[in-house]
Short mmCIF file of C-alpha atoms and ligand atoms in Angstrom, two decimals:
data_model
loop_
_atom_site.label_atom_id
_atom_site.label_comp_id
_atom_site.label_asym_id
_atom_site.label_seq_id
_atom_site.Cartn_x
_atom_site.Cartn_y
_atom_site.Cartn_z
CA SER A 1 -19.75 -6.77 13.10
CA ASN A 2 -17.41 -4.67 11.13
CA LEU A 3 -19.81 -1.68 10.65
CA ASN A 4 -17.19 0.28 8.55
CA HIS A 5 -16.51 -2.58 6.12
CA PRO A 6 -17.14 -1.53 2.34
CA LEU A 7 -19.06 -4.72 2.09
CA LYS A 8 -21.80 -3.97 4.48
CA ASN A 9 -24.34 -2.64 2.20
CA LEU A 10 -23.74 -5.37 -0.37
CA ARG A 11 -25.83 -8.25 1.18
CA GLY A 12 -27.64 -10.11 -1.54
CA VAL A 13 -25.15 -9.25 -4.05
CA LYS A 14 -23.90 -12.42 -6.18
CA SER A 15 -21.29 -14.09 -4.04
CA THR A 16 -18.67 -13.88 -6.84
CA THR A 17 -19.08 -10.19 -6.93
CA VAL A 18 -18.35 -10.09 -3.16
CA ARG A 19 -15.54 -12.05 -3.29
CA ASN A 20 -13.90 -9.91 -5.94
CA ILE A 21 -14.31 -6.74 -3.95
CA GLY A 22 -13.29 -8.36 -0.80
CA GLU A 23 -10.00 -9.57 -2.53
CA LEU A 24 -9.37 -6.12 -3.73
CA ASP A 25 -10.02 -4.54 -0.35
CA LEU A 26 -7.85 -1.36 -0.53
CA ALA A 27 -7.51 -1.06 3.06
CA ALA A 28 -6.46 -4.46 3.50
CA ASN A 29 -3.72 -4.18 0.86
CA SER A 30 -2.53 -0.99 2.40
CA LEU A 31 -2.06 -2.67 5.91
CA LEU A 32 -0.41 -5.52 4.35
CA ASN A 33 2.04 -3.29 2.77
CA LYS A 34 2.81 -1.53 5.95
CA LEU A 35 3.16 -4.81 7.95
CA ILE A 36 5.82 -6.01 5.56
CA ARG A 37 7.55 -2.77 4.53
CA GLN A 38 11.21 -2.42 5.89
CA SER A 39 12.55 0.29 4.01
CA LEU A 40 11.74 3.26 1.59
CA VAL A 41 10.63 2.55 -1.80
CA GLU A 42 12.85 4.30 -4.26
CA SER A 43 11.82 6.36 -7.26
CA SER A 44 13.77 7.84 -10.02
CA HIS A 45 11.41 10.49 -10.76
CA ARG A 46 11.50 14.01 -9.47
CA VAL A 47 9.11 15.23 -7.08
CA GLU A 48 6.61 17.65 -8.57
CA VAL A 49 5.61 20.69 -6.40
CA LEU A 50 2.80 23.08 -6.90
CA GLN A 51 2.96 25.88 -4.66
CA LYS A 52 -0.19 27.97 -3.60
CA ASP A 53 1.94 30.93 -3.74
CA PRO A 54 4.29 30.23 -6.66
CA SER A 55 6.49 33.49 -5.95
CA SER A 56 7.41 32.19 -2.58
CA PRO A 57 10.64 30.41 -2.34
CA LEU A 58 10.80 26.76 -2.40
CA TYR A 59 12.90 25.10 0.33
CA SER A 60 14.00 21.77 0.50
CA VAL A 61 16.10 19.92 3.03
CA LYS A 62 18.82 17.36 2.75
CA THR A 63 19.19 16.74 6.59
CA PHE A 64 16.70 16.48 9.44
CA GLU A 65 19.11 18.95 11.39
CA GLU A 66 18.11 21.81 8.89
CA LEU A 67 14.54 21.30 10.05
CA ARG A 68 15.41 22.83 13.56
CA LEU A 69 13.36 20.16 15.47
CA LYS A 70 13.08 19.72 19.11
CA GLU A 71 16.00 17.83 20.39
CA GLU A 72 13.86 14.90 21.62
CA LEU A 73 12.10 14.60 18.39
CA LEU A 74 15.41 14.52 16.27
CA LYS A 75 16.68 11.89 18.73
CA GLY A 76 13.44 9.79 17.98
CA ILE A 77 14.20 10.14 14.31
CA TYR A 78 17.65 8.91 14.62
CA ALA A 79 16.50 6.00 16.87
CA MET A 80 14.24 4.74 14.01
CA GLY A 81 17.34 4.74 11.78
CA PHE A 82 16.64 7.46 9.65
CA ASN A 83 19.61 9.32 8.41
CA ARG A 84 18.14 11.79 5.98
CA PRO A 85 14.79 12.69 4.69
CA SER A 86 13.11 10.68 1.83
CA LYS A 87 12.69 12.21 -1.46
CA ILE A 88 9.11 13.17 -0.59
CA GLN A 89 10.13 14.29 2.73
CA GLU A 90 12.77 16.61 1.47
CA MET A 91 10.16 18.79 -0.08
CA ALA A 92 7.20 18.22 2.17
CA LEU A 93 8.78 18.72 5.48
CA PRO A 94 9.65 22.40 5.10
CA MET A 95 6.26 23.12 3.93
CA MET A 96 4.67 21.21 6.64
CA LEU A 97 6.94 23.04 9.35
CA ALA A 98 6.72 26.33 7.97
CA HIS A 99 5.29 29.34 9.92
CA PRO A 100 2.72 30.00 9.57
CA PRO A 101 1.56 26.48 8.76
CA GLN A 102 0.77 25.52 5.22
CA ASN A 103 -1.52 23.15 3.96
CA LEU A 104 -0.73 20.13 1.79
CA ILE A 105 -1.82 17.49 -0.40
CA ALA A 106 0.71 14.87 -1.17
CA GLN A 107 0.70 11.91 -3.49
CA SER A 108 3.27 9.09 -3.71
CA GLN A 109 3.10 5.48 -3.56
CA SER A 110 3.14 3.44 -0.44
CA GLY A 111 6.45 3.25 1.28
CA THR A 112 7.91 6.50 0.16
CA GLY A 113 7.78 8.05 3.66
CA LYS A 114 4.49 9.92 3.88
CA THR A 115 3.39 8.59 7.21
CA ALA A 116 6.75 9.27 8.87
CA ALA A 117 6.50 12.92 7.40
CA PHE A 118 3.04 13.92 8.93
CA VAL A 119 3.80 12.09 12.25
CA LEU A 120 6.99 14.30 12.47
CA ALA A 121 4.54 17.36 11.77
CA MET A 122 2.24 16.37 14.54
CA LEU A 123 4.95 15.78 16.97
CA SER A 124 6.81 19.00 16.22
CA ARG A 125 3.60 21.13 16.55
CA VAL A 126 2.19 19.45 19.41
CA ASN A 127 2.58 21.35 23.05
CA ALA A 128 3.35 18.46 25.59
CA LEU A 129 2.30 20.90 28.37
CA GLU A 130 -1.35 21.39 27.10
CA LEU A 131 -3.50 18.52 28.10
CA PHE A 132 -6.13 18.34 25.36
CA PRO A 133 -6.27 16.88 21.72
CA GLN A 134 -4.28 19.12 19.43
CA CYS A 135 -3.56 16.72 16.39
CA LEU A 136 -6.15 14.80 14.81
CA CYS A 137 -5.38 12.15 12.24
CA LEU A 138 -8.16 10.24 10.34
CA ALA A 139 -7.24 6.82 8.92
CA PRO A 140 -9.44 4.33 6.92
CA THR A 141 -9.56 1.47 9.27
CA TYR A 142 -8.93 0.47 12.95
CA GLU A 143 -5.74 -1.45 11.87
CA LEU A 144 -4.29 1.54 9.80
CA ALA A 145 -4.80 3.84 12.58
CA LEU A 146 -3.03 1.45 14.96
CA GLN A 147 -0.22 1.44 12.63
CA THR A 148 0.22 5.15 12.46
CA GLY A 149 -0.06 5.23 16.19
CA ARG A 150 2.77 3.00 16.34
CA VAL A 151 4.87 5.26 14.46
CA VAL A 152 3.78 8.17 16.63
CA GLU A 153 4.91 6.15 19.65
CA GLN A 154 8.21 5.14 18.21
CA MET A 155 9.19 8.79 16.85
CA GLY A 156 7.69 10.29 19.85
CA LYS A 157 9.86 7.94 22.16
CA PHE A 158 11.57 10.79 23.80
CA CYS A 159 8.80 13.29 23.77
CA VAL A 160 7.71 11.96 27.09
CA ASP A 161 4.73 13.82 27.87
CA VAL A 162 3.05 13.39 24.34
CA GLN A 163 0.43 10.83 24.23
CA VAL A 164 -1.61 9.24 21.65
CA MET A 165 -5.28 7.96 21.88
CA TYR A 166 -7.40 5.99 19.37
CA ALA A 167 -10.98 7.00 18.29
CA ILE A 168 -11.80 3.58 17.06
CA ARG A 169 -14.99 1.52 17.40
CA GLY A 170 -14.63 -0.48 20.62
CA ASN A 171 -12.96 2.18 22.49
CA ARG A 172 -15.84 3.53 24.51
CA ILE A 173 -15.26 6.63 26.55
CA PRO A 174 -18.07 8.16 28.36
CA ARG A 175 -19.70 11.37 27.22
CA GLY A 176 -18.02 14.38 28.39
CA THR A 177 -14.71 12.82 29.49
CA ASP A 178 -11.79 15.37 29.78
CA ILE A 179 -9.36 13.82 27.21
CA THR A 180 -5.72 14.83 28.12
CA LYS A 181 -4.01 13.03 25.29
CA GLN A 182 -2.63 15.42 22.45
CA ILE A 183 -2.68 13.23 19.56
CA ILE A 184 -5.87 11.56 18.55
CA ILE A 185 -5.90 9.04 15.56
CA GLY A 186 -9.08 7.42 14.49
CA THR A 187 -11.66 6.46 11.87
CA PRO A 188 -14.07 9.19 10.66
CA GLY A 189 -17.19 7.66 11.96
CA THR A 190 -15.89 7.24 15.58
CA VAL A 191 -14.09 10.65 15.53
CA LEU A 192 -17.37 12.07 14.34
CA ASP A 193 -19.18 10.67 17.43
CA TRP A 194 -16.30 11.64 19.64
CA CYS A 195 -16.50 15.23 18.37
CA PHE A 196 -20.24 15.69 18.16
CA LYS A 197 -22.23 13.17 19.97
CA LEU A 198 -20.00 12.53 22.88
CA LYS A 199 -18.27 15.96 23.06
CA LEU A 200 -14.81 14.64 23.70
CA ILE A 201 -12.82 16.45 21.30
CA ASP A 202 -13.10 20.19 21.02
CA LEU A 203 -12.34 20.65 17.22
CA THR A 204 -11.70 24.35 17.83
CA LYS A 205 -8.44 23.45 19.51
CA ILE A 206 -7.10 21.16 16.76
CA ARG A 207 -3.82 22.56 15.18
CA VAL A 208 -2.92 19.70 12.83
CA PHE A 209 -5.55 17.90 10.83
CA VAL A 210 -4.32 14.83 8.86
CA LEU A 211 -6.36 12.93 6.51
CA ASP A 212 -4.31 9.61 5.71
CA GLU A 213 -4.88 7.19 2.73
CA ALA A 214 -7.43 9.49 0.93
CA ASP A 215 -7.89 6.96 -1.96
CA VAL A 216 -8.85 4.19 0.53
CA MET A 217 -11.08 6.48 2.47
CA ILE A 218 -13.15 7.71 -0.28
CA ASP A 219 -13.63 3.85 -1.18
CA THR A 220 -15.61 3.43 2.01
CA GLN A 221 -19.05 4.53 2.26
CA GLY A 222 -19.64 7.60 4.40
CA PHE A 223 -16.16 8.30 5.07
CA SER A 224 -15.87 11.26 2.70
CA ASP A 225 -18.84 12.95 4.30
CA HIS A 226 -17.69 12.15 7.83
CA SER A 227 -14.32 13.65 7.11
CA ILE A 228 -15.78 16.76 5.47
CA ARG A 229 -18.11 17.27 8.58
CA ILE A 230 -15.10 17.09 10.86
CA GLN A 231 -13.01 19.40 8.69
CA ARG A 232 -15.80 22.06 8.65
CA ALA A 233 -15.62 22.35 12.36
CA LEU A 234 -11.87 23.02 12.46
CA PRO A 235 -10.54 26.53 13.13
CA SER A 236 -9.21 28.40 10.01
CA GLU A 237 -5.68 28.43 11.27
CA CYS A 238 -5.54 24.74 11.71
CA GLN A 239 -3.07 22.99 9.47
CA MET A 240 -4.64 20.66 7.04
CA LEU A 241 -2.75 17.82 5.52
CA LEU A 242 -4.00 15.07 2.87
CA PHE A 243 -2.03 12.11 1.68
CA SER A 244 -2.97 9.36 -0.83
CA ALA A 245 -1.06 6.65 -2.68
CA THR A 246 -2.89 7.16 -5.93
CA PHE A 247 -4.42 10.12 -7.52
CA GLU A 248 -7.37 9.38 -9.62
CA ASP A 249 -9.88 12.21 -10.28
CA SER A 250 -12.16 11.22 -7.50
CA VAL A 251 -9.34 11.49 -4.82
CA TRP A 252 -8.37 14.73 -6.34
CA HIS A 253 -11.87 16.30 -6.13
CA PHE A 254 -12.10 15.08 -2.51
CA ALA A 255 -8.70 16.52 -1.71
CA GLU A 256 -9.75 19.90 -3.18
CA ARG A 257 -13.09 19.99 -1.26
CA ILE A 258 -11.40 19.29 2.13
CA ILE A 259 -8.00 20.88 1.92
CA PRO A 260 -8.16 24.77 1.41
CA ASP A 261 -5.31 26.60 -0.48
CA PRO A 262 -3.04 23.65 -0.42
CA ASN A 263 0.52 23.23 -1.66
CA VAL A 264 0.54 20.08 -3.82
CA ILE A 265 3.32 17.62 -3.93
CA LYS A 266 3.60 14.49 -6.19
CA LEU A 267 5.99 11.70 -6.79
CA ARG A 268 5.11 9.63 -9.69
CA LYS A 269 5.47 5.90 -9.44
CA GLU A 270 8.26 4.06 -10.99
CA GLU A 271 6.82 2.44 -14.16
CA LEU A 272 6.85 -1.29 -14.63
CA THR A 273 8.63 -2.84 -17.82
CA LEU A 274 9.20 -6.15 -19.32
CA ASN A 275 12.55 -4.98 -20.69
CA ASN A 276 14.75 -7.10 -18.10
CA ILE A 277 12.53 -10.08 -18.05
CA ARG A 278 12.95 -13.19 -20.26
CA GLN A 279 9.79 -14.66 -20.89
CA TYR A 280 8.98 -18.22 -21.82
CA TYR A 281 5.85 -20.30 -22.41
CA VAL A 282 5.21 -23.99 -22.13
CA LEU A 283 2.52 -25.32 -24.18
CA CYS A 284 0.34 -27.90 -22.73
CA GLU A 285 -2.23 -30.34 -24.30
CA HIS A 286 -4.65 -30.22 -21.37
CA ARG A 287 -5.19 -28.60 -18.01
CA LYS A 288 -3.61 -31.43 -16.25
CA ASP A 289 -0.57 -31.35 -18.15
CA LYS A 290 0.27 -27.93 -16.81
CA TYR A 291 1.08 -29.46 -13.51
CA GLN A 292 3.62 -31.94 -15.14
CA ALA A 293 5.22 -29.11 -16.98
CA LEU A 294 5.46 -27.07 -13.81
CA CYS A 295 7.24 -30.07 -12.12
CA ASN A 296 9.64 -30.24 -15.07
CA ILE A 297 10.61 -26.68 -14.61
CA TYR A 298 10.67 -26.83 -10.75
CA GLY A 299 14.47 -27.34 -10.46
CA SER A 300 15.02 -24.21 -12.38
CA ILE A 301 12.48 -22.00 -10.57
CA THR A 302 13.88 -22.91 -7.17
CA ILE A 303 17.23 -21.52 -8.28
CA GLY A 304 15.96 -18.10 -6.94
CA GLN A 305 12.65 -17.37 -5.34
CA ALA A 306 9.40 -17.83 -7.32
CA ILE A 307 5.87 -16.68 -7.14
CA ILE A 308 3.27 -19.07 -8.86
CA PHE A 309 0.12 -17.17 -9.99
CA CYS A 310 -3.25 -18.95 -10.29
CA GLN A 311 -6.59 -17.43 -11.55
CA THR A 312 -8.76 -18.78 -8.74
CA ARG A 313 -8.30 -19.52 -5.06
CA ARG A 314 -9.45 -23.05 -5.79
CA ASN A 315 -6.81 -23.42 -8.31
CA ALA A 316 -4.35 -22.06 -6.19
CA LYS A 317 -5.38 -24.37 -3.28
CA TRP A 318 -5.34 -27.38 -5.35
CA LEU A 319 -1.86 -26.92 -6.80
CA THR A 320 -0.40 -26.11 -3.29
CA VAL A 321 -1.77 -29.63 -2.13
CA GLU A 322 -0.49 -31.26 -5.07
CA MET A 323 2.98 -29.81 -4.92
CA ILE A 324 3.17 -30.56 -1.11
CA GLN A 325 2.14 -34.10 -1.77
CA ASP A 326 4.81 -34.41 -4.35
CA GLY A 327 7.42 -33.28 -1.74
CA HIS A 328 7.93 -29.93 -2.92
CA GLN A 329 8.18 -27.07 -0.37
CA VAL A 330 5.62 -24.40 -1.22
CA SER A 331 3.50 -22.15 0.74
CA LEU A 332 -0.15 -20.66 -0.17
CA LEU A 333 -0.88 -17.20 -0.01
CA SER A 334 -4.74 -17.05 0.13
CA GLY A 335 -7.26 -14.36 0.42
CA GLU A 336 -8.95 -16.38 2.98
CA LEU A 337 -6.20 -15.46 5.40
CA THR A 338 -6.31 -12.62 7.70
CA VAL A 339 -4.05 -9.77 6.77
CA GLU A 340 -1.74 -10.56 9.65
CA GLN A 341 -1.39 -14.15 8.49
CA ARG A 342 -0.85 -12.81 4.72
CA ALA A 343 1.86 -10.62 6.06
CA SER A 344 3.53 -13.26 7.99
CA ILE A 345 3.78 -15.62 5.05
CA ILE A 346 5.16 -12.82 2.92
CA GLN A 347 7.47 -11.99 5.58
CA ARG A 348 8.76 -15.70 5.64
CA PHE A 349 9.08 -15.52 1.82
CA ARG A 350 11.09 -12.26 2.13
CA ASP A 351 13.30 -13.72 4.67
CA GLY A 352 14.03 -16.63 2.31
CA LYS A 353 12.58 -19.21 4.67
CA GLU A 354 10.08 -20.02 1.67
CA LYS A 355 11.23 -20.33 -1.81
CA VAL A 356 7.99 -20.87 -3.76
CA LEU A 357 4.79 -19.01 -3.13
CA ILE A 358 1.54 -19.71 -4.65
CA THR A 359 -1.08 -17.12 -4.98
CA THR A 360 -3.88 -15.49 -6.67
CA ASN A 361 -3.62 -11.99 -8.28
CA VAL A 362 -5.28 -9.99 -5.95
CA CYS A 363 -3.58 -11.33 -3.06
CA ALA A 364 -0.21 -10.18 -4.12
CA ARG A 365 -1.39 -6.91 -5.96
CA GLY A 366 0.60 -3.85 -5.05
CA ILE A 367 2.90 -5.93 -2.84
CA ASP A 368 6.45 -5.66 -3.79
CA VAL A 369 8.87 -8.64 -3.12
CA LYS A 370 11.78 -7.35 -4.64
CA GLN A 371 13.96 -10.34 -4.54
CA VAL A 372 11.46 -12.45 -6.66
CA THR A 373 13.15 -13.53 -9.93
CA ILE A 374 11.00 -15.97 -11.23
CA VAL A 375 7.27 -15.60 -11.94
CA VAL A 376 5.00 -18.54 -13.03
CA ASN A 377 1.77 -18.10 -14.61
CA PHE A 378 0.04 -21.22 -13.92
CA ASP A 379 -2.99 -19.43 -15.45
CA LEU A 380 -2.73 -16.59 -17.67
CA PRO A 381 -4.54 -13.47 -16.22
CA VAL A 382 -7.74 -13.09 -18.26
CA LYS A 383 -10.55 -10.63 -17.99
CA GLN A 384 -14.42 -11.49 -18.66
CA GLY A 385 -14.97 -12.40 -22.09
CA GLU A 386 -11.60 -14.14 -22.41
CA GLU A 387 -9.41 -11.19 -23.09
CA PRO A 388 -6.09 -11.06 -21.75
CA ASP A 389 -5.70 -8.91 -18.64
CA TYR A 390 -2.67 -6.91 -19.82
CA GLU A 391 -2.32 -4.89 -16.66
CA THR A 392 -2.32 -7.78 -14.42
CA TYR A 393 0.27 -9.70 -16.58
CA LEU A 394 2.58 -6.61 -16.33
CA HIS A 395 1.99 -6.32 -12.37
CA ARG A 396 2.95 -9.83 -11.83
CA ILE A 397 6.12 -9.97 -14.07
CA GLY A 398 7.17 -6.43 -14.82
CA ARG A 399 9.99 -4.83 -12.79
CA THR A 400 10.82 -1.14 -12.49
CA GLY A 401 13.67 -0.35 -14.85
CA ARG A 402 16.22 1.13 -12.60
CA PHE A 403 15.63 -0.80 -9.34
CA GLY A 404 14.29 -4.05 -10.50
CA LYS A 405 16.54 -7.12 -10.92
CA LYS A 406 16.58 -9.23 -14.10
CA GLY A 407 13.95 -11.89 -14.04
CA LEU A 408 12.36 -14.94 -15.70
CA ALA A 409 8.66 -15.80 -16.38
CA PHE A 410 6.94 -18.75 -17.43
CA ASN A 411 3.56 -19.05 -18.81
CA MET A 412 1.84 -22.46 -18.68
CA ILE A 413 -0.44 -22.32 -21.73
CA GLU A 414 -3.20 -24.85 -22.84
CA VAL A 415 -3.38 -25.12 -26.48
CA ASP A 416 -6.67 -23.09 -26.62
CA LYS A 417 -5.18 -20.29 -24.54
CA LEU A 418 -2.27 -19.63 -27.17
CA PRO A 419 -3.91 -16.82 -28.99
CA LEU A 420 -4.29 -14.97 -25.59
CA LEU A 421 -0.55 -15.35 -25.23
CA MET A 422 0.10 -14.01 -28.64
CA LYS A 423 -2.07 -11.02 -27.66
CA ILE A 424 -0.07 -10.26 -24.63
CA GLN A 425 2.95 -10.73 -26.89
CA ASP A 426 1.96 -8.02 -29.33
CA HIS A 427 0.64 -5.76 -26.89
CA PHE A 428 3.98 -5.49 -25.03
CA ASN A 429 5.75 -5.89 -28.12
CA SER A 430 8.07 -8.19 -26.31
CA SER A 431 8.88 -11.65 -27.22
CA ILE A 432 7.67 -14.72 -25.42
CA LYS A 433 9.63 -17.91 -26.43
CA GLN A 434 8.31 -21.42 -26.61
CA LEU A 435 10.12 -23.82 -24.23
CA ASN A 436 10.05 -27.41 -24.33
CA ALA A 437 9.78 -28.50 -20.83
CA GLU A 438 11.45 -31.75 -21.15
CA ASP A 439 14.57 -29.78 -22.36
CA MET A 440 15.29 -27.08 -19.62
CA ASP A 441 18.74 -26.37 -21.31
CA GLU A 442 17.00 -24.10 -23.58
CA ILE A 443 16.73 -21.48 -20.64
CA GLU A 444 19.56 -19.09 -21.17
P1 ADP B 501 4.31 5.58 3.51
O1 ADP B 501 3.44 6.39 4.47
O2 ADP B 501 4.40 6.56 2.18
O3 ADP B 501 3.65 4.48 3.01
P2 ADP B 501 6.30 5.47 5.37
O4 ADP B 501 6.48 6.72 6.13
O5 ADP B 501 5.38 4.31 6.14
O6 ADP B 501 5.75 5.64 3.97
O7 ADP B 501 7.71 4.82 5.20
C1 ADP B 501 7.97 3.60 4.61
C2 ADP B 501 9.15 2.81 5.44
O8 ADP B 501 10.39 3.67 5.27
C3 ADP B 501 8.94 2.75 6.78
O9 ADP B 501 9.43 1.60 7.05
C4 ADP B 501 9.59 3.81 7.61
O10 ADP B 501 10.09 3.59 8.82
C5 ADP B 501 10.70 4.16 6.49
N1 ADP B 501 11.09 5.41 6.31
C6 ADP B 501 10.35 6.75 6.30
N2 ADP B 501 11.12 7.82 6.34
C7 ADP B 501 12.40 7.36 6.24
C8 ADP B 501 13.73 8.10 6.07
N3 ADP B 501 13.73 9.34 6.05
N4 ADP B 501 14.85 7.24 6.11
C9 ADP B 501 14.67 5.88 6.19
N5 ADP B 501 13.70 5.00 6.36
C10 ADP B 501 12.42 6.01 6.36
#
């Protein structure tokens, strides 16, 4: 059914492998973040800029007015509640709107304003009176394409004659149809068909080409090649823009192949630390004692909002059922749910309608729920071979130094897992105090 799914070639692979990959689905995570994001993600780092021509002056803007945008576009931006450009937009927008157009590769974590930036660039370059595709944006999935389209529609609310069309599977347009919409957003496979097989898009007329979520894109079989084939058919004066939340070497190689003579902008991610987190552990004789220990601290964890992590979906489900049966109000964020369902649970949690969320690692990976002050590791994160998974521990519990609140973390430890905890303590060089679950006064 889902032909673009990264799992399509994995039939016959052991089911555990498939499940792990599925849970780590980058595109789903990215969508989830978009669905729950309400505001910009802050960063204390400086934006790093590498200009293709280092001798040309470097402009940055502090206001949207400085960009001399079309009146109706500026109105759209303000109607979205944007007062001033985000950190990345301060540097990226002047480059993107320069004459002649400049190419750009930009990397910053999700939520820093990349989408808003390239949507603004597309809307400012489009000519509403010309009725053919002028801007082309590639996204890794159908759902992500729709999300970007929504931003175009919001920001372009007052650009009345500008229209968006989705080149996504399921949107069947007869060969040779005369497309009058100016902005096309789609997935690489379908866009490729629309350009070459169905002759719906004349690539030589495209002025702005955007490749969004490059890291997710290259993770999907075939999408890099499709994207490169599309890019090769664009005119040399077409502006080419690439965005990515992460920048491993593989993304970088791809970016360099597909974006000629780029400027490069990077905003480093805020690092996680355990500095402001008080960490405790409760030693439990057996697995079943962990539940009792959790109940004992339950009163303290519900003072704020808490996330309880389990190592497997099964464990998470079991724990949820137990707690509900004991009359506690908890909700389960599970990988079996659709992205929309997950987003709605996270939203309820963010709105404070739920106080305790039970989940597995991967489900909550990369999702920032700022107000979480208490984290419980019902199971310690481990790697195969019974080594602690340090990175996951940090992801669950760590907060960014400047923007994160103080927090509390509890680890429920079976006796035989104590060495793992000690390794974690040594690794981070931070102390994890033992807590007697019967005597909660010990929590400072
Ligand atoms: P990214 O593409 O990097 O994930 P987005 O462009 O989606 O980031 O922006 C993240 C959130 O911040 C969105 O809710 C968006 O509406 C909002 N946003 C973007 N730019 C601004 C701005 N200049 N001022 C206020 N909010 C903004």
